[in-house]
mmCIF file of C-alpha atoms in Angstrom:
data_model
loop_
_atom_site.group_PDB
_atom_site.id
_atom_site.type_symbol
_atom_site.label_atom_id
_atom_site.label_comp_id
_atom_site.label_asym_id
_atom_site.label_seq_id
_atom_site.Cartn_x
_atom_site.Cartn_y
_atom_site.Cartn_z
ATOM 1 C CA UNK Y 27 4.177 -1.882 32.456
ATOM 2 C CA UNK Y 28 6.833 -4.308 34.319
ATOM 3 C CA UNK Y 29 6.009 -6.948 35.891
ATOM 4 C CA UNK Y 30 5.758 -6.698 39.768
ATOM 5 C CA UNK Y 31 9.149 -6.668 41.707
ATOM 6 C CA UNK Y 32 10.567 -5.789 44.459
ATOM 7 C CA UNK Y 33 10.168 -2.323 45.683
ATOM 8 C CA UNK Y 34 13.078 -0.001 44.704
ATOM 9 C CA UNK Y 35 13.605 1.595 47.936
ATOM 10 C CA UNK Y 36 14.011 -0.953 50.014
ATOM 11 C CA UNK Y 37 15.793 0.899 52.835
ATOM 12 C CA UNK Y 38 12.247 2.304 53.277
ATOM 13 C CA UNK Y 39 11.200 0.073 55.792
ATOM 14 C CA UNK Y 40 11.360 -1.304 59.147
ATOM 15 C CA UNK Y 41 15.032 -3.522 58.709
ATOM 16 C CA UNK Y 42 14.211 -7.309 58.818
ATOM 17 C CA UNK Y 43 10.817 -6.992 57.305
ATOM 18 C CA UNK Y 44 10.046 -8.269 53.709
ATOM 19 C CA UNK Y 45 10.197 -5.970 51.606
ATOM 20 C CA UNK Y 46 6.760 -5.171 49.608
ATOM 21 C CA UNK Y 47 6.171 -5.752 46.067
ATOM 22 C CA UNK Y 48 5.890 -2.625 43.809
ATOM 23 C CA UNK Y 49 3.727 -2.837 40.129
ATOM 24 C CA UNK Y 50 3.472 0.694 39.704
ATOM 25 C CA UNK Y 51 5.950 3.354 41.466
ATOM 26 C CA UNK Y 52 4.550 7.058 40.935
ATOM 27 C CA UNK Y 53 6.214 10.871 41.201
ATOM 28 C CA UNK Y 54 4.489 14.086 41.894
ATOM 29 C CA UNK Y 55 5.831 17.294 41.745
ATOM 30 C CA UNK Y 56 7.816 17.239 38.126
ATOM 31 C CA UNK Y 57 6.657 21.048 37.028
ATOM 32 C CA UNK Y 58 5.204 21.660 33.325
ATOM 33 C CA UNK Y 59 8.274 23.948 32.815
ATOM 34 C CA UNK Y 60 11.771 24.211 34.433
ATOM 35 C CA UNK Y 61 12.789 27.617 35.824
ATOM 36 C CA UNK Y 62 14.772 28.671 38.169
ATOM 37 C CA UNK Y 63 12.279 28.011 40.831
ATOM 38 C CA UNK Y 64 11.772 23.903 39.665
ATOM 39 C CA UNK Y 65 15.763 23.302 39.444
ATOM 40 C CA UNK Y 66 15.254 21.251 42.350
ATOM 41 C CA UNK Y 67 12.954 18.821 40.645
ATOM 42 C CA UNK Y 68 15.364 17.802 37.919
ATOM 43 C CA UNK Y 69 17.720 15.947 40.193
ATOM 44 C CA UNK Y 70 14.536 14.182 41.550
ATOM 45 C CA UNK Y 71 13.026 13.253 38.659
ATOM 46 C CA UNK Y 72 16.624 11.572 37.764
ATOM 47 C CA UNK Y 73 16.412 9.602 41.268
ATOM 48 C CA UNK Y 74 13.486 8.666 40.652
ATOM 49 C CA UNK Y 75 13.843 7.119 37.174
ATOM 50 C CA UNK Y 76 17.208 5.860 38.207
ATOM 51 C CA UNK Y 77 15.902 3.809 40.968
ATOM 52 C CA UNK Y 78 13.275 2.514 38.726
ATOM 53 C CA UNK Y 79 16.110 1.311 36.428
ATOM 54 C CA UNK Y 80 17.332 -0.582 39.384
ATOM 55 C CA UNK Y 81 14.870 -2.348 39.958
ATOM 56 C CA UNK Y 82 14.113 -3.692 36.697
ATOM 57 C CA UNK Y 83 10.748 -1.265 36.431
ATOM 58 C CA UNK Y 84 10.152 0.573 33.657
ATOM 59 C CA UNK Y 85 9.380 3.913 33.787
ATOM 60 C CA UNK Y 86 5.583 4.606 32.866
ATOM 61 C CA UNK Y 87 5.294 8.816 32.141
ATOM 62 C CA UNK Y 88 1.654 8.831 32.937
ATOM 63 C CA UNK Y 89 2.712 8.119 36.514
ATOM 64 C CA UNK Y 90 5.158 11.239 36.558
ATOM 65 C CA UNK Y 91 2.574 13.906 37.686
ATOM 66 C CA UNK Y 92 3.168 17.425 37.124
ATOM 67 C CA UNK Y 93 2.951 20.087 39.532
ATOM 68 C CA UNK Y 94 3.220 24.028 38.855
ATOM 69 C CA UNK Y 95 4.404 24.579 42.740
ATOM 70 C CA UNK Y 96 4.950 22.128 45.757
ATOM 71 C CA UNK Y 97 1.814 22.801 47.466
ATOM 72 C CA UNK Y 98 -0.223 20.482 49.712
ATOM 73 C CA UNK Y 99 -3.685 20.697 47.428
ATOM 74 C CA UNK Y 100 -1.506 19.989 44.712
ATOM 75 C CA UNK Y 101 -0.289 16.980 45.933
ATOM 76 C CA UNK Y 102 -3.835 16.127 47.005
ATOM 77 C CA UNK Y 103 -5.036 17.085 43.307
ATOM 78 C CA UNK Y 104 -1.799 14.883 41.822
ATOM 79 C CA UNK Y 105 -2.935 11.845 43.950
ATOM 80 C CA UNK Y 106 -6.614 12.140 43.214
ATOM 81 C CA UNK Y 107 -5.472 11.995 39.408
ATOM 82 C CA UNK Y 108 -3.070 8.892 39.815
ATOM 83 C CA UNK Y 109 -6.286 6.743 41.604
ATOM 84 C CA UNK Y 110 -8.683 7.615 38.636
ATOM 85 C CA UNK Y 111 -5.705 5.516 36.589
ATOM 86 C CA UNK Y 112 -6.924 1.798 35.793
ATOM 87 C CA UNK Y 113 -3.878 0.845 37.871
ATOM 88 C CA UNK Y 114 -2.808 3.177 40.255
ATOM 89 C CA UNK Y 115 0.778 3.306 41.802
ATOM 90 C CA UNK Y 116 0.828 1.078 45.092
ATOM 91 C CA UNK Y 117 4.271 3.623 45.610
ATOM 92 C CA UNK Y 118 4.716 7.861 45.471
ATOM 93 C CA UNK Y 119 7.716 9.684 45.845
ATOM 94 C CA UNK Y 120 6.873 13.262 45.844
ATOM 95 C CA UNK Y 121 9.331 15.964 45.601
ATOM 96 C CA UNK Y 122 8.815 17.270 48.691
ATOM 97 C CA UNK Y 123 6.903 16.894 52.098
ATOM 98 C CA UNK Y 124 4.320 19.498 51.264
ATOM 99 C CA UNK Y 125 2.925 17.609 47.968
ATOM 100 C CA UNK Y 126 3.388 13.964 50.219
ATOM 101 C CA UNK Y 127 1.209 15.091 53.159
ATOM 102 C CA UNK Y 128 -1.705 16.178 50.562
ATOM 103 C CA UNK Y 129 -1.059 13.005 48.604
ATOM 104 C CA UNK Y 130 -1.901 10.942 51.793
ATOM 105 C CA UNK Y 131 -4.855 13.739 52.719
ATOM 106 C CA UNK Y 132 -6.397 11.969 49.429
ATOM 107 C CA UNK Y 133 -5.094 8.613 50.244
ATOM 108 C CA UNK Y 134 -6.843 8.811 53.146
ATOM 109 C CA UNK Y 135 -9.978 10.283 51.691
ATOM 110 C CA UNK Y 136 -10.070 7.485 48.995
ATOM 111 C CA UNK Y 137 -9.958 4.776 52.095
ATOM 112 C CA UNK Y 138 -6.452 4.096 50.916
ATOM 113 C CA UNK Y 139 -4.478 2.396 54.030
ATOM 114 C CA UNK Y 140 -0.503 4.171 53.967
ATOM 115 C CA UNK Y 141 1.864 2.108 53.645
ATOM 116 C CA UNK Y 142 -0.163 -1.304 52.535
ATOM 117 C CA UNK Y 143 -1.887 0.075 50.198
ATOM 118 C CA UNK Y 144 0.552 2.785 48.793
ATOM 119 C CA UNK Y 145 3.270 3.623 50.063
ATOM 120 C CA UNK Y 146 4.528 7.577 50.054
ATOM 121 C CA UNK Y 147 8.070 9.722 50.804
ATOM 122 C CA UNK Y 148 8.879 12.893 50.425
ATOM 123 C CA UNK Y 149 11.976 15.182 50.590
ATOM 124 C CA UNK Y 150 12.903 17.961 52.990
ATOM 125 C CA UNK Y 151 12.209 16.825 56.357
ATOM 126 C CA UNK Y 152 9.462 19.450 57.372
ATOM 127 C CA UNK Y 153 8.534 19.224 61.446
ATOM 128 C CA UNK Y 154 4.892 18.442 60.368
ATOM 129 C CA UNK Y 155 6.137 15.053 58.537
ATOM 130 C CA UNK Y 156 7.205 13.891 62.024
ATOM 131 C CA UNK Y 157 3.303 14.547 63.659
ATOM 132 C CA UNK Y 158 1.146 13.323 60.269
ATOM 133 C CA UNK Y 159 -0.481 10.324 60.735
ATOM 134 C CA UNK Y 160 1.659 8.147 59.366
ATOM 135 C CA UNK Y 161 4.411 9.775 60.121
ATOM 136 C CA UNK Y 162 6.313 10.767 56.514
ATOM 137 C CA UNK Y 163 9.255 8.983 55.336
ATOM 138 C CA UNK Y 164 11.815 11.821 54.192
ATOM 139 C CA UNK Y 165 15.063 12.469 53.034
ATOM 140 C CA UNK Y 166 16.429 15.167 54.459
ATOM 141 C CA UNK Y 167 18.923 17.844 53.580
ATOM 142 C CA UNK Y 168 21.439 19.187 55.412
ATOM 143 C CA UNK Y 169 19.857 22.102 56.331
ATOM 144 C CA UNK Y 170 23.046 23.607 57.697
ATOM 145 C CA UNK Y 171 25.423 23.066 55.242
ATOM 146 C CA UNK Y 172 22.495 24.540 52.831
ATOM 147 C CA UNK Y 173 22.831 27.824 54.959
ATOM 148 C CA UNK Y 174 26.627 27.871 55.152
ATOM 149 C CA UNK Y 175 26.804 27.667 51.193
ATOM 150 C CA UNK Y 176 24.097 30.319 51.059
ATOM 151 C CA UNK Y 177 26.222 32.793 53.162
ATOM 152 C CA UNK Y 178 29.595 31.378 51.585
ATOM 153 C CA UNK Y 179 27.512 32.474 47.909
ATOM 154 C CA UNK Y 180 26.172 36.174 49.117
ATOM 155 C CA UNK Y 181 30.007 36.476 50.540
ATOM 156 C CA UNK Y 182 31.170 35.522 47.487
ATOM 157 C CA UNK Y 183 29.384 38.260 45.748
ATOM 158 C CA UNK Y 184 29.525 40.788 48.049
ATOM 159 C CA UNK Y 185 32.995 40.857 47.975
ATOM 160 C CA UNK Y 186 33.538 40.306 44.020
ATOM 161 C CA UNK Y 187 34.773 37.143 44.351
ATOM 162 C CA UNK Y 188 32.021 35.530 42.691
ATOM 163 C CA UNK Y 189 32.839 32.462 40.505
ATOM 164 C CA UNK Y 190 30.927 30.926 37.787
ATOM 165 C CA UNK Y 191 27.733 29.332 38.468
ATOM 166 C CA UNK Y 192 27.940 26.084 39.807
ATOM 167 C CA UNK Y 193 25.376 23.165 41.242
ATOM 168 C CA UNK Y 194 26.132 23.031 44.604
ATOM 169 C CA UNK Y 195 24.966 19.303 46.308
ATOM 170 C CA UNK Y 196 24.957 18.590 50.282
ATOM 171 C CA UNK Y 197 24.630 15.984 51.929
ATOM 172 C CA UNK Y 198 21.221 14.112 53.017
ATOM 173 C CA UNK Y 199 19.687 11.566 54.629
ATOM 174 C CA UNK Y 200 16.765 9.247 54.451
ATOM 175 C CA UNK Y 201 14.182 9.228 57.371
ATOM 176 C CA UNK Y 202 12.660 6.200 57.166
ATOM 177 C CA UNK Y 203 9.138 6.570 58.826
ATOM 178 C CA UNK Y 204 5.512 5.019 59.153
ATOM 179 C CA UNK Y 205 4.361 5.821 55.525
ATOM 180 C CA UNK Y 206 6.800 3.278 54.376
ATOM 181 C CA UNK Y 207 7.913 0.974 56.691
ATOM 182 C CA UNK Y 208 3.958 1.150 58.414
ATOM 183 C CA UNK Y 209 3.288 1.221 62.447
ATOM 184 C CA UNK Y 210 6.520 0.902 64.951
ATOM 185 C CA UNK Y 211 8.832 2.458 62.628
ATOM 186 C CA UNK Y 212 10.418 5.871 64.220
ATOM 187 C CA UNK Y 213 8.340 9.075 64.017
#
């Protein structure tokens, strides 16, 4: 494993603050086998090992966890797993706010203090994020845009205008909240 460095997300805390020092950066949610179903988690799992590469970290696989769904327990289960490790990640993206609120149920459990001990984000900006305690750093989709392209698709096919399959990406945001950037950072 690397050496410590500085944390690759950065712009995951409070602005003006140092930013912490990250040995071991975890994911959760990367599932056993892609379907249709887990196409979001391949352009995660890229992030994830692209900000990494940033950083000067190297990627260590037995801190990718696998998931078969994005369930809460799972992410509990997935977190349990990573602090049984001899060195457990002191970071956890998971690949979405479901898995991230049970990873910090077991953080929590374990007497694990979020974010000094490890810090955790998610994706998808669920309205329980905003009440957890921490609050859950997020990025979030634009959930509009989402539903446009959804009805633009269906249109598409209704009418027989349907063109090849493409990967269609909108815009997001990160949500930088307590889980990161710890207490006095937004809800």
């Amino acid at each position: 494993m690397a050496a410590s460095t500085t944390w690759p997300w950065t712009t995951w805390r409070r602005p003006g603050t140092p930013p912490p020092t990250c040995s071991a950066s975890a994911a959760v949610g990367w599932p056993p086998s892609a379907t249709s179903r887990t196409r979001p988690a391949r352009p995660r799992t890229a992030g994830y090992r692209q900000a990494l590469a940033r950083a000067g970290l190297e990627v260590d696989e037995r801190l990718i966890v696998s998931t078969p769904h994005f369930h809460r327990r799972l992410g509990a289960e997935a977190m349990e797993s990573l602090l049984a490790l001899p060195e457990p990640p002191d970071a956890v993206f998971c690949y979405n706010d479901l898995l991230a609120l049970g990873a910090m149920r077991a953080l929590t459990r374990a007497g694990r203090r979020i974010p000094d001990d490890v810090a955790v984000a998610g994706i998808d900006d669920i309205e329980e994020g905003q009440y957890s305690t921490p609050s859950l750093t997020t990025v979030a989709p634009d959930k509009g845009e989402i539903a446009r392209q959804a009805v633009n698709t269906l249109l598409e096919a209704i009418n027989g205008t349907t063109a090849a399959p493409a990967e269609i990406v909108v815009p997001h945001r990160l949500i930088v909240r307590e889980s990161t950037a710890g207490e006095g950072a937004p809800a």
